[in-house]
Coordinates of C-alpha atoms and ligand atoms in Angstrom, one line a residue:
M1 CA 180.9 66.8 192.0
R2 CA 181.4 64.6 195.1
I3 CA 180.8 61.1 195.3
L4 CA 181.0 58.8 198.0
I5 CA 182.2 55.2 197.5
V6 CA 180.9 52.6 200.2
E7 CA 182.5 49.2 199.3
D8 CA 184.0 46.9 201.8
E9 CA 186.4 45.2 199.3
K10 CA 189.2 47.9 199.7
D11 CA 190.9 46.7 196.0
L12 CA 187.5 47.4 194.4
A13 CA 187.2 50.3 196.0
A14 CA 190.2 52.0 195.4
V15 CA 190.3 51.1 191.7
L16 CA 186.8 52.6 191.7
S17 CA 188.3 56.1 193.4
E18 CA 191.1 56.0 191.1
L19 CA 188.6 55.5 188.0
L20 CA 186.3 58.4 189.2
E21 CA 188.9 60.7 190.3
M22 CA 190.8 60.1 186.5
E23 CA 187.3 61.4 185.4
G24 CA 187.5 64.7 187.8
Y25 CA 185.0 63.7 190.5
Y26 CA 186.0 64.1 193.8
T27 CA 185.5 60.5 195.9
D28 CA 185.8 59.6 199.5
I29 CA 185.6 55.8 200.4
S30 CA 183.7 54.1 203.7
N31 CA 184.7 50.2 204.2
D32 CA 181.5 49.6 205.8
G33 CA 177.8 50.7 206.3
E34 CA 178.3 52.2 209.5
S35 CA 180.6 54.6 208.5
G36 CA 179.3 55.0 205.2
L37 CA 175.9 56.2 206.8
D38 CA 177.5 58.4 208.9
N39 CA 179.5 59.9 206.0
A40 CA 176.3 60.0 203.6
L41 CA 174.3 62.6 206.4
S42 CA 176.7 65.2 206.5
G43 CA 174.8 66.0 203.0
I44 CA 177.8 67.3 201.0
Y45 CA 177.8 64.0 198.4
D46 CA 176.2 64.4 195.3
M47 CA 176.2 60.9 194.5
I48 CA 176.9 57.9 196.6
I49 CA 178.0 54.1 194.9
L50 CA 176.6 51.7 197.7
D51 CA 177.5 48.0 198.0
I52 CA 174.9 45.8 199.1
M53 CA 177.0 43.3 201.2
L54 CA 178.6 45.3 203.5
P55 CA 179.7 44.5 207.6
K56 CA 178.0 46.4 210.3
M57 CA 175.1 47.4 208.3
D58 CA 174.1 46.3 204.9
G59 CA 173.6 48.5 201.9
I60 CA 169.7 48.1 202.5
E61 CA 169.7 49.5 205.3
V62 CA 172.4 52.4 204.5
L63 CA 170.0 53.5 201.8
S64 CA 166.8 53.2 203.8
Q65 CA 168.1 55.6 206.6
I66 CA 169.4 58.1 203.6
R67 CA 166.0 58.1 202.6
K68 CA 164.2 58.3 206.3
N69 CA 166.6 61.4 206.8
N70 CA 165.3 63.1 203.3
I71 CA 168.8 63.1 201.7
S72 CA 167.9 62.4 198.1
I73 CA 170.7 62.4 196.2
P74 CA 171.6 59.2 193.4
V75 CA 172.4 56.3 194.7
L76 CA 173.7 53.8 192.7
M77 CA 173.9 50.0 194.2
L78 CA 176.2 47.4 193.7
T79 CA 175.1 43.9 193.4
A80 CA 177.2 40.6 193.0
K81 CA 175.2 38.2 190.4
S82 CA 173.9 36.2 192.9
E83 CA 172.1 39.0 195.0
I84 CA 169.1 39.8 192.2
E85 CA 166.8 40.3 194.6
D86 CA 168.3 42.7 196.8
K87 CA 168.8 44.5 193.3
V88 CA 164.9 44.5 192.9
Y89 CA 164.2 45.5 196.7
G90 CA 167.0 48.2 196.1
L91 CA 165.4 49.9 193.7
D92 CA 162.0 49.3 195.6
N93 CA 163.7 51.0 198.2
G94 CA 164.7 54.3 196.8
A95 CA 167.5 53.3 194.7
D96 CA 168.1 55.1 191.6
D97 CA 170.0 52.7 189.7
Y98 CA 172.2 49.4 190.1
L99 CA 174.7 47.8 188.3
T100 CA 175.8 43.9 188.8
K101 CA 179.6 43.2 189.4
P102 CA 181.9 42.6 187.8
F103 CA 180.6 45.6 185.7
N104 CA 183.2 47.6 183.1
S105 CA 184.3 50.9 183.9
K106 CA 182.8 53.0 180.8
E107 CA 179.5 51.2 182.0
L108 CA 179.9 52.4 185.2
L109 CA 180.7 56.3 184.3
A110 CA 178.1 56.3 181.4
R111 CA 175.6 55.2 184.8
I112 CA 177.3 58.2 186.8
R113 CA 176.8 60.8 184.0
A114 CA 173.4 59.7 183.5
L115 CA 172.3 59.8 187.5
S116 CA 173.8 63.1 187.7
R117 CA 171.9 64.6 184.9
R118 CA 168.8 63.3 186.7
K119 CA 169.9 65.0 189.7
E120 CA 170.5 68.4 187.7
K121 CA 167.1 68.3 186.4
T122 CA 165.3 67.2 189.5
L123 CA 167.3 69.0 192.3
V124 CA 165.3 71.1 194.2
E125 CA 166.7 74.5 195.8
E126 CA 165.8 73.8 199.3
N127 CA 166.3 76.2 201.8
M128 CA 167.9 75.3 205.1
S129 CA 166.5 76.7 208.8
F130 CA 168.4 76.7 211.6
A131 CA 167.8 78.6 214.8
D132 CA 166.8 81.9 213.7
I133 CA 168.3 81.8 210.1
T134 CA 167.3 80.4 206.7
L135 CA 169.9 79.3 204.5
D136 CA 168.8 80.1 200.7
K137 CA 170.3 77.6 198.6
S138 CA 169.2 79.5 195.2
T139 CA 171.0 82.9 196.1
Y140 CA 173.5 81.7 198.7
E141 CA 171.8 84.3 201.2
I142 CA 171.5 83.9 205.1
L143 CA 168.0 85.0 205.6
K144 CA 166.6 86.1 208.9
D145 CA 163.4 88.4 209.5
T146 CA 163.4 91.0 206.9
Q147 CA 167.8 90.8 206.8
K148 CA 169.9 88.6 204.6
I149 CA 173.4 88.7 203.7
K150 CA 175.0 87.2 200.5
L151 CA 177.5 84.5 201.2
S152 CA 180.2 82.8 198.7
K153 CA 180.1 79.3 197.7
K154 CA 182.5 77.9 200.5
E155 CA 181.0 80.2 203.3
Y156 CA 177.8 78.5 202.2
D157 CA 179.1 75.0 202.0
L158 CA 180.9 75.8 205.5
I159 CA 178.0 76.7 207.5
E160 CA 175.8 74.4 205.7
L161 CA 178.4 71.5 207.1
L162 CA 178.3 73.1 210.6
I163 CA 174.5 73.0 210.5
L164 CA 174.4 69.6 209.6
N165 CA 176.7 68.4 212.5
Y166 CA 175.0 70.4 215.0
G167 CA 175.9 69.2 218.4
K168 CA 179.4 67.7 216.9
V169 CA 183.1 69.4 216.7
V170 CA 183.7 69.4 213.0
S171 CA 187.9 69.5 212.7
K172 CA 189.0 71.9 210.3
E173 CA 191.1 68.6 208.5
S174 CA 187.2 67.6 207.9
L175 CA 186.0 71.0 206.8
V176 CA 189.0 71.4 204.3
M177 CA 188.7 67.7 202.9
K178 CA 184.9 68.1 202.7
I179 CA 184.7 71.5 200.8
W180 CA 187.6 71.8 199.2
G181 CA 188.6 67.8 198.4
Y182 CA 191.5 66.1 198.9
D183 CA 193.9 67.3 196.2
T184 CA 193.4 71.0 197.9
D185 CA 196.3 73.4 198.5
V186 CA 193.9 75.5 200.9
E187 CA 195.5 76.1 203.7
Y188 CA 194.0 75.4 207.3
N189 CA 194.7 79.3 208.0
S190 CA 191.9 79.7 205.2
I191 CA 189.3 78.2 207.3
E192 CA 190.0 80.7 209.7
V193 CA 189.4 83.7 207.7
Y194 CA 185.9 82.2 206.0
I195 CA 184.9 80.9 209.9
S196 CA 185.6 84.9 210.8
F197 CA 183.5 86.2 207.5
L198 CA 180.8 83.6 208.2
R199 CA 180.9 85.4 212.0
K200 CA 180.8 88.9 210.8
K201 CA 177.9 87.7 208.4
L202 CA 175.7 86.1 211.2
K203 CA 176.5 89.0 213.4
A204 CA 175.6 91.7 210.8
V205 CA 171.7 89.8 210.2
G206 CA 171.5 90.1 214.1
S207 CA 171.3 86.1 214.5
Q208 CA 172.2 84.6 218.0
I209 CA 174.3 81.9 216.0
H210 CA 177.5 81.5 217.5
I211 CA 180.1 79.5 215.8
S212 CA 183.1 78.5 218.6
T213 CA 186.2 77.1 218.3
A214 CA 186.9 74.4 219.8
R215 CA 191.0 75.1 220.6
G216 CA 192.8 72.4 218.6
R217 CA 189.8 70.7 217.8
G218 CA 187.9 72.6 215.2
Y219 CA 184.5 74.1 215.1
T220 CA 181.0 74.0 216.2
I221 CA 177.6 75.4 215.7
K222 CA 175.3 77.1 218.7
E223 CA 173.0 78.7 219.3
N224 CA 173.5 81.4 221.7
K225 CA 169.9 81.6 223.6
N226 CA 170.4 84.3 225.9
G227 CA 171.0 87.0 223.3
Ligands
LIG1 CA1 180.6 43.8 199.8

């Protein structure tokens, strides 16, 4: 499970991250609201811990943008004691739970476990459509017309991430970090192998989608309209 921590107090963010990683979660940290939102919209997180008072964009606004983009993952808001009203407002606006600072680590972990159970229960196996294909999340298949082809979990994560970042180049570093996590020993070369599998599978179902290599920078997904 991958948790995004959006917290501008760097010491607190580091402590949270360390605590969660000791429990076996992967974490990423954003230190302001804008980059927090940007990360949240990548669609790769299973949960977000979101502070309210943040530079660039406050947590309430980040939350509302997350929900506007139909990202339904659990959000645990962090509030200072003086921000009780924010807390109520946050819950009204799509937060799943909140925790008042300072909090103890056992309570935080208990809340996270509760939220992740809730997520599993309500998780909808949503399909995602892009250009001429649909990704079936329940079976990890690419569907096109009457054809389908099975992907591995990692291939699925890769193509999903590329689609979510349509129009942008996604670096190999970012793919590795978001799919395998920081502590991985996966080689960047193996990304190329996964990408080549994906290309073959897209071709096999006759899709016009093309994953192009931006040399030295990463990959970008395109729709080849001319066939
Ligand atoms: Ca703060």
